[in-house]
Short mmCIF file of C-alpha atoms in Angstrom, two decimals:
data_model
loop_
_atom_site.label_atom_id
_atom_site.label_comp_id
_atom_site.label_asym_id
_atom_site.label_seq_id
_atom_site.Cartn_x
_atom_site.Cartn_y
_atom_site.Cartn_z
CA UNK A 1 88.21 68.26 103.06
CA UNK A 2 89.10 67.44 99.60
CA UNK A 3 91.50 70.25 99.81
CA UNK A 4 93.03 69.20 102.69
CA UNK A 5 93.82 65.86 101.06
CA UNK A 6 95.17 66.95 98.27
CA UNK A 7 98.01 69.16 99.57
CA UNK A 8 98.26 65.83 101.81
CA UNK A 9 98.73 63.74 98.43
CA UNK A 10 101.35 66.14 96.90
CA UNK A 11 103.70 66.82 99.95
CA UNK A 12 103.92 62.77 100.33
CA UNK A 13 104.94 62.73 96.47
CA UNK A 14 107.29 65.08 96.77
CA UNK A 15 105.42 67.89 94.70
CA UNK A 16 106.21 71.52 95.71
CA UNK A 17 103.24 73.33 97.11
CA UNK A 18 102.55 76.55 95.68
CA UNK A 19 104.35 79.30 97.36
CA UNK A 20 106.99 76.62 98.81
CA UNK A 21 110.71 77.04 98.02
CA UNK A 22 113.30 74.87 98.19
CA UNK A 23 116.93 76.51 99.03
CA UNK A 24 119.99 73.39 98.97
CA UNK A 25 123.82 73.60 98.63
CA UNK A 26 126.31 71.15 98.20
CA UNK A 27 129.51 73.06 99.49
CA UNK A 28 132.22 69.84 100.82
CA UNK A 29 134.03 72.86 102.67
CA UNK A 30 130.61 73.79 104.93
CA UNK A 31 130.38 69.80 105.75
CA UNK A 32 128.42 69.14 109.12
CA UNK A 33 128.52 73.07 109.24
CA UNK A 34 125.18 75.07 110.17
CA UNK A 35 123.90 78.49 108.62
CA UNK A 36 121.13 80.45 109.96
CA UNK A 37 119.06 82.48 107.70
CA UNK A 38 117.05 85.19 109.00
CA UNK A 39 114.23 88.00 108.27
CA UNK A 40 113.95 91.25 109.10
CA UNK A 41 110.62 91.80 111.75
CA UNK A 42 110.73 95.56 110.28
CA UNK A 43 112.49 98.38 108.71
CA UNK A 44 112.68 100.21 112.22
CA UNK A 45 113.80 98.05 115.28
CA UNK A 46 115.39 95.32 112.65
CA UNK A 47 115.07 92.63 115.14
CA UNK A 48 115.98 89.66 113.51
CA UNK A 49 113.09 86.47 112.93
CA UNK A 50 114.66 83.00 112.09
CA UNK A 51 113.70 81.96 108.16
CA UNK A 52 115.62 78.53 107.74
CA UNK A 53 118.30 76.87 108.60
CA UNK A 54 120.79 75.08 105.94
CA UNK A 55 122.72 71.65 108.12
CA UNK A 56 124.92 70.24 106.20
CA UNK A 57 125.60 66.60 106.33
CA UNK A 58 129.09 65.26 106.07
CA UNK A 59 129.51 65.44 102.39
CA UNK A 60 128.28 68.93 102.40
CA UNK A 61 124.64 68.55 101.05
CA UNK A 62 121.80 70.65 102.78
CA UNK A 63 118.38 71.44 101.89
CA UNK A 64 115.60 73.79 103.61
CA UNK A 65 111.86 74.31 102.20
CA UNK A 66 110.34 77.20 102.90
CA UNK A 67 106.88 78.89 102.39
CA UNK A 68 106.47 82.73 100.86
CA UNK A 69 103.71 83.94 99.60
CA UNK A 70 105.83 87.21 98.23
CA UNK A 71 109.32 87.34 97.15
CA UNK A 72 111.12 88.01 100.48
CA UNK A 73 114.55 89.10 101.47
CA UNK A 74 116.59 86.86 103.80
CA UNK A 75 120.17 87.55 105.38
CA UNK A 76 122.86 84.77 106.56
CA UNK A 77 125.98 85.89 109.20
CA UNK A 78 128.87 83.13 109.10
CA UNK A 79 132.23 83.55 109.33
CA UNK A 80 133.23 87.13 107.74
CA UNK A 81 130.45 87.18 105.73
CA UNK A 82 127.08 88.95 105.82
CA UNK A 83 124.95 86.94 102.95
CA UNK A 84 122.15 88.32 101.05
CA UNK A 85 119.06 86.53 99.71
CA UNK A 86 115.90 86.82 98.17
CA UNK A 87 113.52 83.74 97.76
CA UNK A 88 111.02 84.28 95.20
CA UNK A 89 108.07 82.03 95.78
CA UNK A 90 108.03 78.47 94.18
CA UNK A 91 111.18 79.36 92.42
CA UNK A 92 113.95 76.46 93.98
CA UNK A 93 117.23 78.24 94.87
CA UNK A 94 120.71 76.23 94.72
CA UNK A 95 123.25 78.12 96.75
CA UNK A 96 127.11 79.06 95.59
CA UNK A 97 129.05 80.05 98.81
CA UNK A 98 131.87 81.95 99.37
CA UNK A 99 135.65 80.30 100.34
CA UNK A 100 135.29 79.53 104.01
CA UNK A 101 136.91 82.36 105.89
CA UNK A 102 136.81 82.48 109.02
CA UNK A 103 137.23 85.26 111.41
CA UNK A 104 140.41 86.32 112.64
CA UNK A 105 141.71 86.15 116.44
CA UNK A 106 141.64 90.50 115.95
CA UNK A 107 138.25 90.17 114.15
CA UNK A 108 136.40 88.01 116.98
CA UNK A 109 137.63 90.82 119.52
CA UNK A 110 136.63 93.98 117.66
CA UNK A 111 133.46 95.30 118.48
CA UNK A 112 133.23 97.08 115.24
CA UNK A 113 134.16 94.27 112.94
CA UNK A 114 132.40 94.92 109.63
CA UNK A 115 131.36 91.74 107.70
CA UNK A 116 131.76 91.67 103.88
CA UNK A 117 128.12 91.64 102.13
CA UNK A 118 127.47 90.09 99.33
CA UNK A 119 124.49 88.41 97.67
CA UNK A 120 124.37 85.23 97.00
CA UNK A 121 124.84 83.31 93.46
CA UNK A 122 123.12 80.43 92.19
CA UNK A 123 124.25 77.46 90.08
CA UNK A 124 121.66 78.26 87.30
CA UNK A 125 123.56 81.62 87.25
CA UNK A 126 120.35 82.95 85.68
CA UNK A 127 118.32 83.89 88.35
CA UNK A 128 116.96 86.63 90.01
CA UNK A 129 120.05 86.84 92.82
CA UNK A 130 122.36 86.46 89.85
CA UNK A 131 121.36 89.38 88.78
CA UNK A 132 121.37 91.44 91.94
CA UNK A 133 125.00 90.41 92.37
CA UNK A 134 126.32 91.22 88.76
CA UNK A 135 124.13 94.48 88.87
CA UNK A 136 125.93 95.32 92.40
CA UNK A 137 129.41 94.48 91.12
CA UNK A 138 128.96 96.89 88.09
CA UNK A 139 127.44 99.42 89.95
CA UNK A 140 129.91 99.52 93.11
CA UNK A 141 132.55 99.56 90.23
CA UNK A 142 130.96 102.66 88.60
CA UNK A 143 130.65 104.31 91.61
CA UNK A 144 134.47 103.74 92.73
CA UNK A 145 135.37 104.85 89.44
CA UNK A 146 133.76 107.93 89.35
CA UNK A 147 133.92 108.68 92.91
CA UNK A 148 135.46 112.12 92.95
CA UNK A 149 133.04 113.45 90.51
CA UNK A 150 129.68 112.13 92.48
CA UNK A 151 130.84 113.09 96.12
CA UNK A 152 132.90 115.72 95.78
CA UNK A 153 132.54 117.80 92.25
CA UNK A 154 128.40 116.53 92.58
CA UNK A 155 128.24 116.16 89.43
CA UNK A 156 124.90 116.05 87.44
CA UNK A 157 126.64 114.44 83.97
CA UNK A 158 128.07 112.18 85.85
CA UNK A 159 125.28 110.95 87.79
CA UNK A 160 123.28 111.13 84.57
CA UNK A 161 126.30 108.73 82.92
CA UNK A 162 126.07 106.24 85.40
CA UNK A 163 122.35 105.92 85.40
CA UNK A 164 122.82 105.45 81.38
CA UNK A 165 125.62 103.00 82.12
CA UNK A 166 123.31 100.47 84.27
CA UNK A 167 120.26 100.81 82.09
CA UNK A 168 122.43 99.66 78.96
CA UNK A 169 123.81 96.78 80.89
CA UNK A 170 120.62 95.63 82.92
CA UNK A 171 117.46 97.46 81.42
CA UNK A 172 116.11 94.62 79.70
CA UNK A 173 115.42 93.08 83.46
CA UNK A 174 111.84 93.78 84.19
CA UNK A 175 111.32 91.98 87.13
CA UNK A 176 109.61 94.30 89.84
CA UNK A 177 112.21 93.10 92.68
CA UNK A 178 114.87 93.86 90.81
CA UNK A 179 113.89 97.04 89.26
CA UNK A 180 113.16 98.70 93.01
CA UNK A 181 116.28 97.37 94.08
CA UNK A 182 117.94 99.59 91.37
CA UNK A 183 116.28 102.77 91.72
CA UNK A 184 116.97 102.21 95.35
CA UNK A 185 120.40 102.17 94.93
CA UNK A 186 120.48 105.06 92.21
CA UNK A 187 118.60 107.09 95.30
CA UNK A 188 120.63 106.97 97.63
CA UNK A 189 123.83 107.92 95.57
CA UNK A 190 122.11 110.48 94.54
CA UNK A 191 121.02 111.91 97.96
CA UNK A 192 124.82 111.47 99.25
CA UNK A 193 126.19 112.80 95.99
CA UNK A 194 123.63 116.06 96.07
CA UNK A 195 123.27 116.31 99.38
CA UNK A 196 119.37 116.14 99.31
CA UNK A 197 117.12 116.93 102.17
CA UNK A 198 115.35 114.28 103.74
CA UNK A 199 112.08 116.18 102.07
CA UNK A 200 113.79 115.71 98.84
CA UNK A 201 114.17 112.28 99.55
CA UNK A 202 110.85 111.09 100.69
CA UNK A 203 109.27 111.60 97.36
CA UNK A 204 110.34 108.29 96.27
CA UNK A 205 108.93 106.16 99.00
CA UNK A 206 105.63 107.65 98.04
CA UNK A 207 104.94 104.98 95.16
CA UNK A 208 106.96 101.91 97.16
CA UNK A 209 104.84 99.52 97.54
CA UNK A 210 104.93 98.15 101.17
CA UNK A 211 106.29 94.74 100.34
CA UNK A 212 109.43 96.17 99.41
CA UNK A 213 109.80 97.68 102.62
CA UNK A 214 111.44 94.89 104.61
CA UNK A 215 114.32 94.62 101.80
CA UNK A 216 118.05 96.36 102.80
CA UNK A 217 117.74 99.08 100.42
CA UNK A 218 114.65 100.40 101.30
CA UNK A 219 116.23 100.33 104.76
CA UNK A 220 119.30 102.21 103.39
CA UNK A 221 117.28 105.04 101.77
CA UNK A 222 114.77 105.34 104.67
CA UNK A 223 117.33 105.51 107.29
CA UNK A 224 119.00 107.66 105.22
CA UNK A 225 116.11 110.21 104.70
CA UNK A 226 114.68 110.46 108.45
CA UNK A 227 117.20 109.04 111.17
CA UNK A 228 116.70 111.69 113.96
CA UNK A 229 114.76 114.24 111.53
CA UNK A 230 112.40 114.77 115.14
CA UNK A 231 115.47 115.86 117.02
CA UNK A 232 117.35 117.81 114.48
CA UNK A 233 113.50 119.83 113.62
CA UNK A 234 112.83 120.06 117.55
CA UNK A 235 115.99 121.54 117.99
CA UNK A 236 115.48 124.49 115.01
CA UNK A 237 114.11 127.88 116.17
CA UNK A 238 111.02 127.27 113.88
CA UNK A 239 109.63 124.40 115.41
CA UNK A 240 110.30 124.85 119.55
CA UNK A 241 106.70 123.56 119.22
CA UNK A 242 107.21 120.40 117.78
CA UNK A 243 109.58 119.13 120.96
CA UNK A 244 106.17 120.05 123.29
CA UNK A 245 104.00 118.02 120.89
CA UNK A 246 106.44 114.93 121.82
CA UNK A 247 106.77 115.54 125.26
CA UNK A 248 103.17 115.97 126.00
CA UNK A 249 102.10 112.62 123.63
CA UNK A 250 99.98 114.55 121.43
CA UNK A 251 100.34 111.77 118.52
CA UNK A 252 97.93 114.29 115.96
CA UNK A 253 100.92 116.58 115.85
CA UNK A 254 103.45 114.90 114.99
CA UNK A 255 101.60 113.16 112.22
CA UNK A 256 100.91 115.88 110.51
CA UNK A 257 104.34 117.38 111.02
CA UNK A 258 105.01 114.39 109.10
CA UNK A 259 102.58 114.85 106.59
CA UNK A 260 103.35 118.85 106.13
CA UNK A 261 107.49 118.01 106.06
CA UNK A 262 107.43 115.23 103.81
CA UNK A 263 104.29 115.64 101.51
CA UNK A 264 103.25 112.17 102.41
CA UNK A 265 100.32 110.30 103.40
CA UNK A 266 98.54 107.05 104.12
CA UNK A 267 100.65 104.34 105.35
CA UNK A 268 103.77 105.88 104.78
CA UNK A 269 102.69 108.41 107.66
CA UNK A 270 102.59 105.91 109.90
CA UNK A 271 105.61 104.14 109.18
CA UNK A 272 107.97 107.56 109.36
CA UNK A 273 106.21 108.23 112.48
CA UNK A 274 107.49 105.21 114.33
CA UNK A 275 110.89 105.88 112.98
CA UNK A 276 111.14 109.27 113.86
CA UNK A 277 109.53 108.69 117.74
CA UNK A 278 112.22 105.27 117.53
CA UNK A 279 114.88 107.63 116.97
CA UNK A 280 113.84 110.79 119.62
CA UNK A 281 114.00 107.81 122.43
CA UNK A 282 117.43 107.10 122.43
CA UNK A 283 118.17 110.51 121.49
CA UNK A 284 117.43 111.04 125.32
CA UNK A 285 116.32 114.30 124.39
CA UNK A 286 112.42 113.74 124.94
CA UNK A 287 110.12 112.64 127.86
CA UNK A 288 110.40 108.41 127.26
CA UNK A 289 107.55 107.70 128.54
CA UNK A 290 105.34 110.07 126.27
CA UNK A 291 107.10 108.08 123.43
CA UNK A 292 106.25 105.29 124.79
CA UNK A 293 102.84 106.00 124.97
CA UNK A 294 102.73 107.31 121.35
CA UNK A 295 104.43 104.47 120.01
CA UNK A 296 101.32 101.71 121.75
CA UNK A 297 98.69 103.72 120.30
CA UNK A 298 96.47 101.53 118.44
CA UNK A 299 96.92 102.92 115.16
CA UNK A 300 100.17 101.62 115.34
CA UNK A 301 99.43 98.49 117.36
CA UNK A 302 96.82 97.52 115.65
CA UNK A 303 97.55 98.55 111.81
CA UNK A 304 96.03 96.48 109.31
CA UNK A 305 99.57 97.03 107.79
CA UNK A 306 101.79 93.60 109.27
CA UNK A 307 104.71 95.52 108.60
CA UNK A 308 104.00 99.20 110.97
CA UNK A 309 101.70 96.39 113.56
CA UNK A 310 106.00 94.63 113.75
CA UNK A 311 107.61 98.16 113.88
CA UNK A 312 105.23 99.47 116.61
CA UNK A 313 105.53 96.16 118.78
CA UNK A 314 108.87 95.64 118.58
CA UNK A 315 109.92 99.28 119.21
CA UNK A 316 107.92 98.90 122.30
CA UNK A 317 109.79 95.83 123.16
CA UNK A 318 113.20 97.19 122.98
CA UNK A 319 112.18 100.69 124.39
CA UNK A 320 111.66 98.36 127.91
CA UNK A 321 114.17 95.81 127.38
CA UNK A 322 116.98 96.27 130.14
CA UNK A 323 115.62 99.89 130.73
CA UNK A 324 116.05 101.11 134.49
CA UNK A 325 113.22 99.33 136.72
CA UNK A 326 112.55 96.61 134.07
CA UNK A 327 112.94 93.13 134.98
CA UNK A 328 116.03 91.54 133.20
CA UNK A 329 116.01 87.68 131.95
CA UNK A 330 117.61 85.75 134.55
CA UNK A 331 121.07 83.60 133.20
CA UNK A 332 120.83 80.20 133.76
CA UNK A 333 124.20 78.29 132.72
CA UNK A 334 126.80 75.88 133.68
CA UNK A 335 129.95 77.24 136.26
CA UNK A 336 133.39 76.05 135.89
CA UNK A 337 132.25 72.53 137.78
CA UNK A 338 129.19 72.37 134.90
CA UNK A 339 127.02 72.80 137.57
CA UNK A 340 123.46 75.04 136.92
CA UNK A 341 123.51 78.41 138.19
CA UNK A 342 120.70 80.74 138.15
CA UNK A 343 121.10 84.58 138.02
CA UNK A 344 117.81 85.23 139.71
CA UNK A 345 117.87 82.52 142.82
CA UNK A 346 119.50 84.90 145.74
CA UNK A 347 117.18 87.21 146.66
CA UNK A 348 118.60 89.43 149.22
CA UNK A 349 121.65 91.06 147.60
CA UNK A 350 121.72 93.09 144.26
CA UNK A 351 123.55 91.47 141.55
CA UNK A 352 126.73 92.79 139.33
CA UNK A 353 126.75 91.22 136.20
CA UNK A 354 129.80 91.39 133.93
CA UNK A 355 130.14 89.82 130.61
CA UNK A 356 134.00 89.13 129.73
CA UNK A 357 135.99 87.66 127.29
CA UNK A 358 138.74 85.73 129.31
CA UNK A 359 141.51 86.33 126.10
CA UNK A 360 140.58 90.25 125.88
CA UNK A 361 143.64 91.65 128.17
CA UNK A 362 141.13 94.69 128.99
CA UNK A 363 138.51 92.06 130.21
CA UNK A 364 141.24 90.21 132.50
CA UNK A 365 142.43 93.80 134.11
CA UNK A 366 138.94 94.16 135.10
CA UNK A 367 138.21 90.40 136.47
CA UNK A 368 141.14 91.17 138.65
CA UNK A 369 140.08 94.28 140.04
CA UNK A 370 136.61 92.53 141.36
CA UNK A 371 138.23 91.27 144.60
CA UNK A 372 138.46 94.92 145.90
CA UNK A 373 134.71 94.82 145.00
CA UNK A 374 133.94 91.97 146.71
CA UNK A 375 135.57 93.01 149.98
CA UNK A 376 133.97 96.17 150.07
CA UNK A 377 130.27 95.17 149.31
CA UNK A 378 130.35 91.70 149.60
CA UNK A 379 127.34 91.81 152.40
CA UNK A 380 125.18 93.51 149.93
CA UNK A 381 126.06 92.55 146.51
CA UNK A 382 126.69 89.09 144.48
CA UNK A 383 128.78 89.03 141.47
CA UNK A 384 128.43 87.06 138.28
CA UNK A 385 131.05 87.06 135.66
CA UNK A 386 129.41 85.85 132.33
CA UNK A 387 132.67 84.04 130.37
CA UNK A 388 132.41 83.40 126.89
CA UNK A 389 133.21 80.61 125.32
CA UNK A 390 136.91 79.93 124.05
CA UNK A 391 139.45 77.37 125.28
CA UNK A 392 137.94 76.12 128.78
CA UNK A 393 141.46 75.12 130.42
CA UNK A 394 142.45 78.69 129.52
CA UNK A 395 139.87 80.22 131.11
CA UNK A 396 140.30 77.70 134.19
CA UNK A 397 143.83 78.50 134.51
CA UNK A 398 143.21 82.43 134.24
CA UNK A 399 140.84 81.96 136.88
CA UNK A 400 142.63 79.51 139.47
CA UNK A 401 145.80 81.88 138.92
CA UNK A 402 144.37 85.45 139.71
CA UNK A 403 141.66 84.34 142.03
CA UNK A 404 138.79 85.68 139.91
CA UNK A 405 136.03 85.94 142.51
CA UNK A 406 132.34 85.82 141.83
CA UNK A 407 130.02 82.81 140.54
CA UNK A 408 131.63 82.31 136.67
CA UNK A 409 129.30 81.20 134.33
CA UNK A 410 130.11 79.95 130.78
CA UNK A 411 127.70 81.10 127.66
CA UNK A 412 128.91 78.20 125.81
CA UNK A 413 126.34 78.91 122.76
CA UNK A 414 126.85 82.88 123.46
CA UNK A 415 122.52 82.38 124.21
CA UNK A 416 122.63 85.62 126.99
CA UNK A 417 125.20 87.25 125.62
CA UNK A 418 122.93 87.65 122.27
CA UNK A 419 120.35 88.21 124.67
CA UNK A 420 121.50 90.85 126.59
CA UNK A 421 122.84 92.11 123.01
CA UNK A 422 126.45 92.74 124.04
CA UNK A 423 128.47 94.00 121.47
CA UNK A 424 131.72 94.58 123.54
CA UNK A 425 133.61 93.48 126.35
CA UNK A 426 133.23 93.67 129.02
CA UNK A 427 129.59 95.32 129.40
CA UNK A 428 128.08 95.16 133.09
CA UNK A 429 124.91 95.32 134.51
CA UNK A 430 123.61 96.44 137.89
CA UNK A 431 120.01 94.58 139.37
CA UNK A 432 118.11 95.07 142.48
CA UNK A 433 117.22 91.92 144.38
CA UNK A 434 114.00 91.16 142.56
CA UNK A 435 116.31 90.94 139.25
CA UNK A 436 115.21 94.68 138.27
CA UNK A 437 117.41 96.77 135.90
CA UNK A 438 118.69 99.22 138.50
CA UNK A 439 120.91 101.69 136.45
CA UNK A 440 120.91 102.77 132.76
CA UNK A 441 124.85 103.04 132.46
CA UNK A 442 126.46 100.47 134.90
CA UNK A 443 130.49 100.93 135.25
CA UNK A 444 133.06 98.45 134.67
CA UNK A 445 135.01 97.52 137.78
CA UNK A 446 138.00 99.80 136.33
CA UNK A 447 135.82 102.84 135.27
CA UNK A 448 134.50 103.10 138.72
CA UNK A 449 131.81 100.52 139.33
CA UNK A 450 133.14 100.87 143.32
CA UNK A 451 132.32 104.91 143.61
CA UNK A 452 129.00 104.33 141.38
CA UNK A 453 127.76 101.33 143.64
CA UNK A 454 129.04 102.81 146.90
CA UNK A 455 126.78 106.18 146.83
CA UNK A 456 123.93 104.70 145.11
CA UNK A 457 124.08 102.01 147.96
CA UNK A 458 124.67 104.49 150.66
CA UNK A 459 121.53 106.75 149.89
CA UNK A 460 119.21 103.37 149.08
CA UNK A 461 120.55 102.54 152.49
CA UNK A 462 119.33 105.42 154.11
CA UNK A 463 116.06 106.10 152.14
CA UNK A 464 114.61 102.51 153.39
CA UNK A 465 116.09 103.30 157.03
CA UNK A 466 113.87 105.67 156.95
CA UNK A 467 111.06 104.59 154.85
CA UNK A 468 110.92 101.47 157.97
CA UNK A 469 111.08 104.18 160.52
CA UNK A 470 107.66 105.44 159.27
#
């Protein structure tokens, strides 16, 4: 109780708990602007957890206070940026930002629009992102300069040089974030530069301690070391074995294909494990469901380790998300008349659902093509074209002027089309009447939506004919 009343005591006078960090910025360009930070729920799925949000007011001042009990990494998408951050517990942060940039008309419509990354400075200039970003600076500029002699000529004085160069100009830092952030990034030039094997390379997660796992160069290295190791192994004369071990869920076997391939063990076994049975199921090259299973096994599931427990759950998550016979979230939003319209209310008629972007020419090709959809299937299907959000009037006009049938629905906050993680317009999707994920690969109107819907439709036609005729 008396505990309880002191933390009461010091949040009302304004004292910083232990383990609480305060992040502000005063940036007049970001005024009434808001930035979303986020976590990373794992190294594996990388779904992404909300950290704090930074509003600023109309003179540009924001604050957040967040709690950490470890020095944590946090990342921040706006404009063309991808922002990098890590909070150190207790330690208050004041933000430098970047010159607002936003992104360009051919950015915003370019599926594979790479952000610029960068970390993020302070305004004590002496802290422990301060040095992250100077370190990255010189060491992307050593790297450039000696470029030819890593990647292509691989070589070892030069590698040796540039490990010399960093420690002269940043081995007096001794803090333990810092110093695995380095090695990281030594790794994994070397492993490109020397073309390691992923064998080679799992040596040095063998001493990483776990809370070092959720930060992006641990990522880097990892992915780097086992992305589709199960396939590629599988597929070798040697180990024709290994590919029945997945298929037939035997979990034993592939851990200690693990532990004999990579020299590894403890919690490390685990957390290549997931990675590698992540990567075989959208390889499409192994029985799903046996992964599946694998992946909910308790040892995962259940982990006293947060960190493989996230990996194991969320893998799980997105192995069923929008899969063929899952159910898919239903899209509530406001139509053209800002009336509510719900995805999932008709139940008789399977749904085509087509997210577009209204100022993509490709997207407006397509819209127009879904009259001869409509005409030809309009007693068993109902179409929903998900808009999103640019100029309204131009979208009306579009609309009015080509006859764009279907219910249109606009994702003014882009909520489903994060949801439904579309990356690219337009992207379609194909339900059953209960709202049911009814094919893996649904065509666009103009890649042949008509001939994919018309003999799917015509056999479900005839199976329940003659499933009622029983």
């Amino acid at each position: 109780m008396h505990k309880i009343t002191l933390l009461f005591l010091l949040l009302m006078a304004g004292i910083p708990v232990i383990g609480s960090t305060t992040i502000s910025c005063t940036d007049l360009a970001y005024a009434g602007r808001k930035l979303n930070f986020y976590s990373y729920s794992d190294p594996i799925a990388k779904e992404s957890n909300p950290a704090f949000i930074l509003q600023f007011d109309n003179n540009g001042k924001s604050s957040a206070t967040v709690n950490f009990k470890t020095t944590g990494f946090v990342f921040c998408d706006f404009d063309i940026y991808h922002g990098m951050l890590f909070i150190e517990p207790g330690k208050p942060v004041e933000l430098l930002l970047p010159p607002v940039h936003k992104k360009s008309f051919a950015d915003q419509k370019n599926p594979y629009f790479s952000p610029v990354a960068f970390w993020f400075k302070t305004k004590s200039n002496n802290q422990l992102n301060d040095q992250i970003s100077d370190f990255t600076q010189q060491f992307n500029r050593l790297t450039n300069k000696y470029f030819n002699q890593l990647y292509f000529r691989q070589s070892q004085q030069i590698f040796d040089s540039l490990v010399w160069f960093i420690d002269k100009d940043f081995g007096n830092i001794k803090n333990e974030t810092f110093l695995f952030h380095k090695s990281a990034k030594l790794k994994m030039v070397e492993a490109e530069a020397f073309r390691l094997k992923p064998e080679q390379i799992a040596g040095f997660f063998i001493n990483t301690k776990s809370k070092f796992w959720l930060s992006p160069e641990f990522i880097d290295v990892f992915e780097k070391a086992f992305t589709n190791q199960l396939s590629f192994t599988a597929n070798s004369v040697k180990e024709s074995s290994l590919r029945d071990a997945v298929n037939q869920a035997n979990l034993n076997a592939i851990q200690n294909f693990v532990k004999t391939q990579f020299s590894v063990s403890g919690e490390l076994v685990d957390l290549i494990s997931i990675k590698l049975l992540y990567d075989a199921f959208y390889s499409n090259e192994f029985s799903k469901s046996a992964i599946n299973k694998m992946i909910r096994n308790k040892k995962f599931t259940q982990n006293k380790n947060r960190i493989i427990k996230e990996a194991a759950l969320r893998s799980a998550t997105k192995f069923k998300f929008l899969q063929k016979g899952t159910l898919a979230p239903a899209i509530c939003l406001q139509n053209l008349n800002e009336q509510q319209i719900c995805t999932n209310k008709e139940k008789t008629k399977f749904k085509y659902i087509i997210f577009a972007d209204t100022e993509m020419i490709v997207c407006r090709e397509q819209l127009k093509y879904l009259s001869k959809i409509e005409q030809r299937f309009q007693k068993y299907l109902e179409i929903f074209v998900v808009l999103r959000n640019t100029n309204l009037k131009n979208i009306k006009d579009f609309v009015e002027a080509n006859k764009i049938v279907g219910t249109k629905l606009i994702d003014k906050e882009n909520k489903f089309i994060t949801l439904y993680k579309v990356k690219s317009f337009p992207q379609c999707y194909l339900l059953n009447e209960k709202h049911k994920v009814q094919f893996t690969d649904t065509k666009s109107p103009l890649e042949g939506f008509e001939q994919q819907f018309g003999k799917f439709l015509q056999n479900e036609l005839f199976m329940r004919r003659r499933n009622q005729s029983k």
